[in-house]
Amino acid sequence: MKSPAKRPHVVIIGGGFGGLEAAKGLGKAPVDVTLVDRNNHHLFQPLLYQVASAGLSPADIAIPIRTVLSRFSNIRVMMGTVLDMDLSNRHVTLEDGQTLHWDYLLVAAGAKSHYFGNDHWAKHSVGLKSIEDAVAIRRRVLWCFERAEREPDPAVRRRLLTFVVIGAGPTGVELAGALSELSRRVLARDYRTVHAEDTRVVLVERDPRVLPPFHPSLSENAQRELDDLHVEVRTNTAVVDVTQGRVELDGDVLETDTVLWTAGVAPVELAQKVGTPLERGRLRVREDCTLPGHDRVFAVGDIAHQMGPDGPLPGVSPVAMQQGRYVAKIIAQDVARPGAQRPPFRYFDKGMMATVGRSRAVLDIHGVRMTGFFAWIGWLVVHLFYLVGFKNRVSVLFNWIWQYATYRRGARLITHLDKLDPEPPRPPELAPEGEPSATERASA
């Protein structure tokens, strides 16, 4: 009797938008799939800024990868970090030394914050690429309000209540608008010595306008909405240096304890270990999403550099999702009809949108441009549709309705105070009566 033929093994690195879509697409294919991710959850990154601004809880925008893929018996999920890969011998190595052999490999490991050669700035700022980042921002912002509530020195209070967002792309604009609403309409009325006019949100952008990828008319509208939200927008402004407690711009210095970095992303270090040509740090892929010289190795999402008809494809979730579904179809086709011609990947651009705050958004779908309340409703519908998990959708929708009706934020929790920077020493004459200064406490 003949033994049953071994089914091809597909290894997917990364459970983000691209990796998860590819896995779901292969759920009924005659292959065995192993998805490896360093986290156990899939994260809906477009709503991270709402966790950072205390509008949503982390569980509202994340769902266990195993839950999403549990209905597919041919898919195995492993929590781990890929340290290296050998394309010639077709295996990847995890951090614990375990190796996985593959017949097809999909690299969808995502990206990290990019500081454009100034990596030391990361020590004094917080990016927004993970749940940990979002919770760290929320913790820092709320802790600054707590400290400002009992701070007698006006200069220190100004520094505590100044929040600087660097990068005015969609994430930066959304984060700045949300922080301004949180500071002025929610937190300021909960404190006795902190008032709305005490808070300051500064949005810094090197380009001449906010939302550079959008049509100029939409950028102008977003600028007006930010002005109405009392966000200070600094366009045509480059960052010179970021140090503890201050941001140096070309022509100004901002004293702040909170610097939030949304100016750019770069592929994770794994891209450099693949051993194939890179383009701007990303893996260069061909029209079928494969690496040059490797017909069974694919790369999608932020880690991949693929050319479209109008230049490189943008690093946004719709690109990764469409690439992931395409790769799943190609692998299934290869298994069913070996040697069949692979059609090239074609990205369908569904448009761009960004929210600026409550009832404020800009939307551009194939030249149809919209602003204001109806654009905001469109933004809500699209994000709810793509949010993974029925429970997540219901929870997020309920939170949005409650916030819209009450101007309240329910996720205002300060946790893990040990991860905050230590409070700077206070001169003895500024310590509240009967309370030792930080210097005195340290010496004690």
Short mmCIF file of C-alpha atoms in Angstrom, two decimals:
data_model
loop_
_atom_site.label_atom_id
_atom_site.label_comp_id
_atom_site.label_asym_id
_atom_site.label_seq_id
_atom_site.Cartn_x
_atom_site.Cartn_y
_atom_site.Cartn_z
CA MET A 1 0.00 0.00 0.00
CA LYS A 2 1.19 3.50 -0.81
CA SER A 3 1.61 5.85 2.13
CA PRO A 4 -0.42 9.06 1.82
CA ALA A 5 1.48 11.91 0.21
CA LYS A 6 2.82 14.49 2.64
CA ARG A 7 0.94 17.75 2.43
CA PRO A 8 2.93 20.93 1.77
CA HIS A 9 3.81 22.87 4.91
CA VAL A 10 3.26 26.64 4.85
CA VAL A 11 4.97 28.74 7.53
CA ILE A 12 3.61 32.25 8.09
CA ILE A 13 5.68 34.70 10.12
CA GLY A 14 3.41 37.32 11.65
CA GLY A 15 -0.26 37.41 12.64
CA GLY A 16 -0.99 40.94 11.49
CA PHE A 17 -3.34 41.92 8.67
CA GLY A 18 -1.38 40.18 5.91
CA GLY A 19 -0.46 37.03 7.80
CA LEU A 20 -3.93 36.50 9.23
CA GLU A 21 -5.66 36.96 5.86
CA ALA A 22 -3.25 34.48 4.25
CA ALA A 23 -3.88 31.92 7.00
CA LYS A 24 -7.67 32.24 6.65
CA GLY A 25 -7.34 31.90 2.89
CA LEU A 26 -5.44 28.62 3.34
CA GLY A 27 -7.84 27.25 5.95
CA LYS A 28 -9.53 24.91 3.49
CA ALA A 29 -6.59 24.27 1.18
CA PRO A 30 -4.81 20.86 1.12
CA VAL A 31 -1.84 22.22 3.08
CA ASP A 32 -0.67 22.34 6.69
CA VAL A 33 -0.11 25.85 8.05
CA THR A 34 1.96 27.06 11.00
CA LEU A 35 1.54 30.71 11.95
CA VAL A 36 4.24 32.12 14.23
CA ASP A 37 3.85 35.43 16.06
CA ARG A 38 5.62 36.88 19.09
CA ASN A 39 2.21 37.92 20.47
CA ASN A 40 -0.82 35.69 20.99
CA HIS A 41 -3.21 38.28 19.59
CA HIS A 42 -4.10 40.01 16.36
CA LEU A 43 -4.13 43.79 16.79
CA PHE A 44 -6.35 46.23 14.91
CA GLN A 45 -3.71 48.96 14.68
CA PRO A 46 -5.90 51.73 13.15
CA LEU A 47 -7.63 52.11 16.53
CA LEU A 48 -4.50 52.06 18.69
CA TYR A 49 -4.71 55.82 19.14
CA GLN A 50 -8.07 55.36 20.90
CA VAL A 51 -6.46 53.09 23.47
CA ALA A 52 -3.70 55.68 23.89
CA SER A 53 -6.31 58.40 24.50
CA ALA A 54 -8.33 56.27 26.96
CA GLY A 55 -11.30 55.85 24.62
CA LEU A 56 -11.05 52.07 24.29
CA SER A 57 -9.52 49.24 26.27
CA PRO A 58 -6.83 47.01 24.71
CA ALA A 59 -9.21 44.03 24.58
CA ASP A 60 -11.59 46.06 22.38
CA ILE A 61 -9.11 46.13 19.47
CA ALA A 62 -7.29 42.82 19.91
CA ILE A 63 -8.38 39.20 19.65
CA PRO A 64 -6.44 35.94 20.22
CA ILE A 65 -5.09 34.59 16.95
CA ARG A 66 -6.08 31.09 18.00
CA THR A 67 -9.70 32.22 18.34
CA VAL A 68 -9.76 33.60 14.80
CA LEU A 69 -8.22 30.44 13.30
CA SER A 70 -9.71 27.79 15.59
CA ARG A 71 -12.24 26.65 12.99
CA PHE A 72 -9.46 25.54 10.61
CA SER A 73 -8.10 22.12 11.60
CA ASN A 74 -5.08 22.42 9.30
CA ILE A 75 -3.69 25.55 11.01
CA ARG A 76 -1.39 25.53 14.01
CA VAL A 77 -0.56 28.72 15.92
CA MET A 78 2.75 29.13 17.73
CA MET A 79 3.71 31.99 20.01
CA GLY A 80 7.37 32.71 19.44
CA THR A 81 9.92 34.95 17.77
CA VAL A 82 11.72 34.03 14.55
CA LEU A 83 15.40 34.87 14.88
CA ASP A 84 16.76 33.58 11.60
CA MET A 85 15.80 31.85 8.37
CA ASP A 86 17.65 29.68 5.87
CA LEU A 87 16.08 29.98 2.44
CA SER A 88 18.37 27.39 0.87
CA ASN A 89 17.53 24.63 3.37
CA ARG A 90 13.96 25.86 3.83
CA HIS A 91 13.74 26.29 7.56
CA VAL A 92 13.30 29.07 10.11
CA THR A 93 14.80 29.18 13.61
CA LEU A 94 12.89 30.39 16.66
CA GLU A 95 14.38 32.07 19.71
CA ASP A 96 14.25 28.82 21.72
CA GLY A 97 16.29 27.02 19.04
CA GLN A 98 13.39 25.12 17.48
CA THR A 99 13.42 24.92 13.70
CA LEU A 100 10.45 24.74 11.36
CA HIS A 101 10.79 23.25 7.89
CA TRP A 102 8.62 24.79 5.21
CA ASP A 103 7.57 24.16 1.63
CA TYR A 104 6.18 27.70 1.33
CA LEU A 105 7.18 30.66 3.48
CA LEU A 106 5.31 33.93 3.98
CA VAL A 107 7.10 36.76 5.78
CA ALA A 108 4.57 39.23 7.20
CA ALA A 109 6.46 40.40 10.28
CA GLY A 110 5.35 44.04 10.11
CA ALA A 111 7.20 47.21 11.05
CA LYS A 112 8.46 49.30 13.95
CA SER A 113 8.83 53.02 14.61
CA HIS A 114 11.42 54.70 12.38
CA TYR A 115 13.55 57.54 13.75
CA PHE A 116 15.45 58.30 10.55
CA GLY A 117 18.89 57.60 11.93
CA ASN A 118 18.22 59.14 15.35
CA ASP A 119 17.52 55.97 17.29
CA HIS A 120 18.55 57.59 20.57
CA TRP A 121 15.32 59.64 20.37
CA ALA A 122 13.39 56.45 21.13
CA LYS A 123 14.61 56.64 24.73
CA HIS A 124 12.75 59.92 25.26
CA SER A 125 9.61 59.30 23.19
CA VAL A 126 6.89 56.70 22.73
CA GLY A 127 5.84 55.23 19.38
CA LEU A 128 2.44 53.78 18.56
CA LYS A 129 2.86 50.33 17.02
CA SER A 130 1.65 47.95 19.75
CA ILE A 131 -0.74 47.63 22.67
CA GLU A 132 2.21 48.17 24.99
CA ASP A 133 2.93 51.50 23.26
CA ALA A 134 -0.71 52.62 23.50
CA VAL A 135 -0.97 51.72 27.19
CA ALA A 136 2.35 53.48 27.85
CA ILE A 137 0.99 56.66 26.23
CA ARG A 138 -2.23 56.47 28.23
CA ARG A 139 -0.27 55.89 31.44
CA ARG A 140 2.07 58.81 30.76
CA VAL A 141 -0.70 61.28 29.83
CA LEU A 142 -2.85 60.44 32.85
CA TRP A 143 0.15 60.50 35.19
CA CYS A 144 1.09 63.96 33.92
CA PHE A 145 -2.38 65.21 34.90
CA GLU A 146 -2.05 63.62 38.34
CA ARG A 147 1.30 65.30 38.90
CA ALA A 148 0.06 68.63 37.55
CA GLU A 149 -2.89 68.55 39.97
CA ARG A 150 -0.51 68.95 42.91
CA GLU A 151 2.34 70.86 41.25
CA PRO A 152 2.87 74.40 42.65
CA ASP A 153 5.54 75.47 40.14
CA PRO A 154 3.89 77.01 37.00
CA ALA A 155 6.86 76.13 34.78
CA VAL A 156 6.74 72.47 35.80
CA ARG A 157 2.96 72.42 35.29
CA ARG A 158 3.35 73.78 31.76
CA ARG A 159 5.86 71.07 30.96
CA LEU A 160 3.62 68.35 32.40
CA LEU A 161 0.57 69.53 30.44
CA THR A 162 2.37 69.95 27.11
CA PHE A 163 2.01 66.96 24.78
CA VAL A 164 4.06 66.87 21.58
CA VAL A 165 3.08 64.61 18.68
CA ILE A 166 5.74 64.31 15.96
CA GLY A 167 4.41 63.36 12.53
CA ALA A 168 1.13 64.63 11.01
CA GLY A 169 0.14 61.61 8.96
CA PRO A 170 -3.22 59.94 9.71
CA THR A 171 -2.00 58.43 13.00
CA GLY A 172 -0.48 61.69 14.22
CA VAL A 173 -3.55 63.76 13.30
CA GLU A 174 -5.92 61.27 14.94
CA LEU A 175 -3.79 61.02 18.07
CA ALA A 176 -3.36 64.80 18.43
CA GLY A 177 -7.08 65.44 18.00
CA ALA A 178 -8.00 62.72 20.49
CA LEU A 179 -5.49 63.96 23.08
CA SER A 180 -6.81 67.50 22.80
CA GLU A 181 -10.39 66.33 23.31
CA LEU A 182 -9.31 64.12 26.21
CA SER A 183 -7.37 66.94 27.87
CA ARG A 184 -9.86 69.75 27.40
CA ARG A 185 -13.26 68.05 27.53
CA VAL A 186 -12.70 65.07 29.82
CA LEU A 187 -9.72 65.32 32.13
CA ALA A 188 -9.70 69.06 32.81
CA ARG A 189 -13.18 68.96 34.36
CA ASP A 190 -12.24 66.04 36.63
CA TYR A 191 -9.44 67.95 38.35
CA ARG A 192 -9.62 70.92 40.71
CA THR A 193 -6.44 72.81 39.87
CA VAL A 194 -6.01 71.83 36.20
CA HIS A 195 -8.10 73.74 33.68
CA ALA A 196 -8.76 73.26 29.96
CA GLU A 197 -6.65 76.28 28.98
CA ASP A 198 -3.66 74.83 30.87
CA THR A 199 -3.25 71.91 28.46
CA ARG A 200 -1.31 72.16 25.23
CA VAL A 201 -1.10 69.69 22.32
CA VAL A 202 1.52 70.43 19.65
CA LEU A 203 1.59 68.56 16.32
CA VAL A 204 4.90 68.79 14.43
CA GLU A 205 5.23 68.00 10.71
CA ARG A 206 8.20 68.48 8.41
CA ASP A 207 6.05 68.69 5.26
CA PRO A 208 4.18 71.90 4.33
CA ARG A 209 0.79 70.44 5.36
CA VAL A 210 -0.82 67.84 7.57
CA LEU A 211 -1.95 64.53 6.02
CA PRO A 212 0.57 64.76 3.14
CA PRO A 213 -0.86 61.74 1.21
CA PHE A 214 -4.33 63.35 1.05
CA HIS A 215 -5.66 65.91 -1.42
CA PRO A 216 -4.64 69.48 -0.40
CA SER A 217 -8.26 70.48 0.18
CA LEU A 218 -8.67 67.69 2.74
CA SER A 219 -5.41 68.65 4.41
CA GLU A 220 -6.66 72.22 4.72
CA ASN A 221 -9.92 71.02 6.24
CA ALA A 222 -8.06 68.81 8.73
CA GLN A 223 -5.86 71.79 9.65
CA ARG A 224 -8.93 73.91 10.39
CA GLU A 225 -10.46 71.16 12.49
CA LEU A 226 -7.24 70.80 14.47
CA ASP A 227 -7.14 74.55 15.03
CA ASP A 228 -10.71 74.39 16.31
CA LEU A 229 -9.63 71.66 18.73
CA HIS A 230 -6.85 73.98 19.99
CA VAL A 231 -4.07 71.76 18.58
CA GLU A 232 -0.98 73.81 17.73
CA VAL A 233 0.12 72.65 14.29
CA ARG A 234 3.74 73.29 13.31
CA THR A 235 4.20 72.46 9.60
CA ASN A 236 7.45 73.01 7.69
CA THR A 237 9.16 72.25 10.98
CA ALA A 238 11.93 69.73 11.45
CA VAL A 239 12.89 68.07 14.72
CA VAL A 240 16.51 68.76 15.63
CA ASP A 241 16.78 66.74 18.84
CA VAL A 242 14.69 64.95 21.44
CA THR A 243 16.08 64.76 24.96
CA GLN A 244 14.71 64.24 28.45
CA GLY A 245 12.01 66.85 29.03
CA ARG A 246 12.39 68.79 25.79
CA VAL A 247 12.04 68.75 22.01
CA GLU A 248 14.34 70.98 19.99
CA LEU A 249 12.84 72.21 16.71
CA ASP A 250 14.44 74.35 14.04
CA GLY A 251 13.68 77.69 15.64
CA ASP A 252 12.02 76.70 18.91
CA VAL A 253 12.30 74.51 21.98
CA LEU A 254 9.33 72.76 23.59
CA GLU A 255 9.53 71.77 27.23
CA THR A 256 7.51 68.58 27.68
CA ASP A 257 7.47 65.28 29.52
CA THR A 258 5.43 63.58 26.78
CA VAL A 259 6.81 63.10 23.25
CA LEU A 260 4.80 60.82 20.96
CA TRP A 261 6.42 59.60 17.75
CA THR A 262 4.22 58.89 14.69
CA ALA A 263 6.56 60.22 12.01
CA GLY A 264 7.40 56.98 10.23
CA VAL A 265 7.79 53.22 10.31
CA ALA A 266 10.56 50.84 9.26
CA PRO A 267 10.59 47.06 8.78
CA VAL A 268 11.58 44.90 11.73
CA GLU A 269 15.17 43.63 11.90
CA LEU A 270 14.15 40.27 10.45
CA ALA A 271 14.13 41.82 6.98
CA GLN A 272 17.91 42.20 7.13
CA LYS A 273 18.39 38.51 7.94
CA VAL A 274 16.57 37.15 4.90
CA GLY A 275 19.53 37.72 2.60
CA THR A 276 17.66 39.07 -0.43
CA PRO A 277 17.77 42.61 -1.90
CA LEU A 278 16.30 45.42 0.19
CA GLU A 279 14.66 48.63 -0.93
CA ARG A 280 14.51 51.35 1.74
CA GLY A 281 15.00 48.62 4.33
CA ARG A 282 12.09 46.55 3.00
CA LEU A 283 12.22 43.21 1.20
CA ARG A 284 12.01 43.78 -2.52
CA VAL A 285 9.29 41.56 -3.99
CA ARG A 286 8.23 40.75 -7.52
CA GLU A 287 4.76 41.14 -9.03
CA ASP A 288 3.65 37.84 -7.46
CA CYS A 289 4.85 38.94 -3.98
CA THR A 290 7.83 36.52 -4.06
CA LEU A 291 11.43 37.37 -3.25
CA PRO A 292 13.84 37.46 -6.21
CA GLY A 293 15.22 33.98 -6.86
CA HIS A 294 12.80 32.27 -4.48
CA ASP A 295 9.48 31.22 -6.01
CA ARG A 296 8.16 29.79 -2.74
CA VAL A 297 9.07 32.67 -0.43
CA PHE A 298 6.57 35.52 -0.18
CA ALA A 299 6.60 38.82 1.70
CA VAL A 300 3.60 41.09 2.31
CA GLY A 301 2.67 44.16 4.31
CA ASP A 302 5.02 46.71 5.84
CA ILE A 303 8.05 44.46 5.47
CA ALA A 304 7.63 44.23 1.68
CA HIS A 305 8.50 46.78 -1.02
CA GLN A 306 6.33 46.21 -4.07
CA MET A 307 5.89 48.52 -7.02
CA GLY A 308 2.43 49.49 -8.21
CA PRO A 309 1.43 51.47 -11.30
CA ASP A 310 1.98 54.77 -9.44
CA GLY A 311 5.06 53.83 -7.43
CA PRO A 312 5.67 51.76 -4.28
CA LEU A 313 2.54 50.45 -2.62
CA PRO A 314 1.80 52.26 0.67
CA GLY A 315 2.33 50.58 4.01
CA VAL A 316 -1.34 50.47 5.00
CA SER A 317 -3.56 47.63 6.18
CA PRO A 318 -5.64 47.29 2.96
CA VAL A 319 -2.46 46.54 0.99
CA ALA A 320 -1.37 43.86 3.48
CA MET A 321 -4.81 42.26 3.55
CA GLN A 322 -5.13 42.08 -0.21
CA GLN A 323 -1.57 40.73 -0.53
CA GLY A 324 -2.29 38.08 2.11
CA ARG A 325 -5.42 36.87 0.33
CA TYR A 326 -3.55 36.87 -2.99
CA VAL A 327 -0.67 34.77 -1.62
CA ALA A 328 -3.14 32.23 -0.21
CA LYS A 329 -4.72 31.85 -3.65
CA ILE A 330 -1.32 31.46 -5.34
CA ILE A 331 -0.21 28.73 -2.91
CA ALA A 332 -3.51 26.90 -3.29
CA GLN A 333 -3.17 27.16 -7.07
CA ASP A 334 0.39 25.81 -6.96
CA VAL A 335 -0.75 22.80 -4.95
CA ALA A 336 -3.75 22.08 -7.16
CA ARG A 337 -2.10 22.81 -10.52
CA PRO A 338 1.70 22.68 -10.29
CA GLY A 339 3.36 24.87 -12.90
CA ALA A 340 0.28 26.98 -13.59
CA GLN A 341 0.91 30.59 -14.55
CA ARG A 342 0.68 32.96 -11.61
CA PRO A 343 -1.34 36.12 -12.25
CA PRO A 344 0.36 39.30 -10.95
CA PHE A 345 -0.87 40.98 -7.81
CA ARG A 346 -3.05 44.03 -8.43
CA TYR A 347 -3.85 46.36 -5.56
CA PHE A 348 -7.33 47.86 -5.52
CA ASP A 349 -7.17 51.22 -3.76
CA LYS A 350 -10.38 51.71 -1.77
CA GLY A 351 -9.48 55.26 -0.73
CA MET A 352 -8.14 57.05 2.32
CA MET A 353 -9.73 58.40 5.47
CA ALA A 354 -8.73 59.91 8.79
CA THR A 355 -10.66 61.16 11.79
CA VAL A 356 -9.69 64.43 13.44
CA GLY A 357 -11.98 64.20 16.45
CA ARG A 358 -15.60 63.94 17.49
CA SER A 359 -17.79 64.28 14.36
CA ARG A 360 -14.74 65.37 12.36
CA ALA A 361 -13.09 63.38 9.59
CA VAL A 362 -11.81 63.56 6.02
CA LEU A 363 -12.49 60.93 3.38
CA ASP A 364 -11.28 60.43 -0.20
CA ILE A 365 -12.63 57.53 -2.26
CA HIS A 366 -11.52 57.69 -5.89
CA GLY A 367 -11.89 61.45 -6.11
CA VAL A 368 -15.08 61.61 -4.05
CA ARG A 369 -14.04 63.82 -1.14
CA MET A 370 -16.03 64.35 2.01
CA THR A 371 -15.45 66.12 5.31
CA GLY A 372 -17.27 66.60 8.60
CA PHE A 373 -19.97 64.50 10.22
CA PHE A 374 -20.84 62.23 7.27
CA ALA A 375 -17.16 61.50 6.63
CA TRP A 376 -16.88 60.61 10.32
CA ILE A 377 -19.86 58.23 10.04
CA GLY A 378 -18.18 56.61 7.03
CA TRP A 379 -14.97 56.25 9.04
CA LEU A 380 -16.89 54.58 11.91
CA VAL A 381 -18.65 52.10 9.60
CA VAL A 382 -15.46 51.08 7.78
CA HIS A 383 -13.48 50.54 10.98
CA LEU A 384 -16.26 48.53 12.61
CA PHE A 385 -16.53 46.38 9.48
CA TYR A 386 -12.84 45.47 9.44
CA LEU A 387 -12.53 45.01 13.21
CA VAL A 388 -12.08 41.28 13.83
CA GLY A 389 -14.54 39.59 16.18
CA PHE A 390 -18.25 40.17 16.79
CA LYS A 391 -17.70 40.91 20.50
CA ASN A 392 -15.09 43.54 19.62
CA ARG A 393 -17.47 45.28 17.24
CA VAL A 394 -20.27 45.41 19.80
CA SER A 395 -17.95 46.66 22.54
CA VAL A 396 -16.39 49.36 20.37
CA LEU A 397 -19.77 50.51 19.05
CA PHE A 398 -21.17 50.76 22.60
CA ASN A 399 -18.11 52.73 23.77
CA TRP A 400 -18.37 55.14 20.83
CA ILE A 401 -22.09 55.77 21.45
CA TRP A 402 -21.48 56.32 25.16
CA GLN A 403 -18.58 58.69 24.55
CA TYR A 404 -20.54 60.63 21.94
CA ALA A 405 -23.48 61.09 24.30
CA THR A 406 -21.55 61.84 27.50
CA TYR A 407 -18.10 63.14 26.51
CA ARG A 408 -16.66 60.56 28.89
CA ARG A 409 -13.79 58.09 28.52
CA GLY A 410 -14.04 54.86 30.47
CA ALA A 411 -10.52 53.42 30.12
CA ARG A 412 -8.70 56.01 32.24
CA LEU A 413 -6.60 53.60 34.25
CA ILE A 414 -3.00 54.17 35.35
CA THR A 415 -1.25 50.83 35.69
CA HIS A 416 2.38 49.73 36.10
CA LEU A 417 3.68 52.93 37.65
CA ASP A 418 7.09 51.28 37.86
CA LYS A 419 7.38 51.73 34.07
CA LEU A 420 7.14 55.50 34.31
CA ASP A 421 10.17 57.76 34.44
CA PRO A 422 10.98 58.65 38.05
CA GLU A 423 9.57 61.98 39.16
CA PRO A 424 12.33 64.62 38.93
CA PRO A 425 13.69 65.87 42.26
CA ARG A 426 11.71 68.77 43.72
CA PRO A 427 13.57 71.55 45.54
CA PRO A 428 12.70 71.54 49.27
CA GLU A 429 11.04 74.96 49.04
CA LEU A 430 8.57 73.66 46.43
CA ALA A 431 7.49 70.56 48.32
CA PRO A 432 3.98 70.77 49.78
CA GLU A 433 3.90 71.66 53.45
CA GLY A 434 4.52 68.65 55.64
CA GLU A 435 5.72 66.51 52.70
CA PRO A 436 9.42 65.79 52.12
CA SER A 437 10.90 66.62 48.74
CA ALA A 438 11.95 63.90 46.31
CA THR A 439 15.57 64.64 47.17
CA GLU A 440 14.87 64.24 50.88
CA ARG A 441 12.95 61.02 50.29
CA ALA A 442 15.85 59.63 48.25
CA SER A 443 18.41 60.51 50.93
CA ALA A 444 16.20 58.92 53.56
#
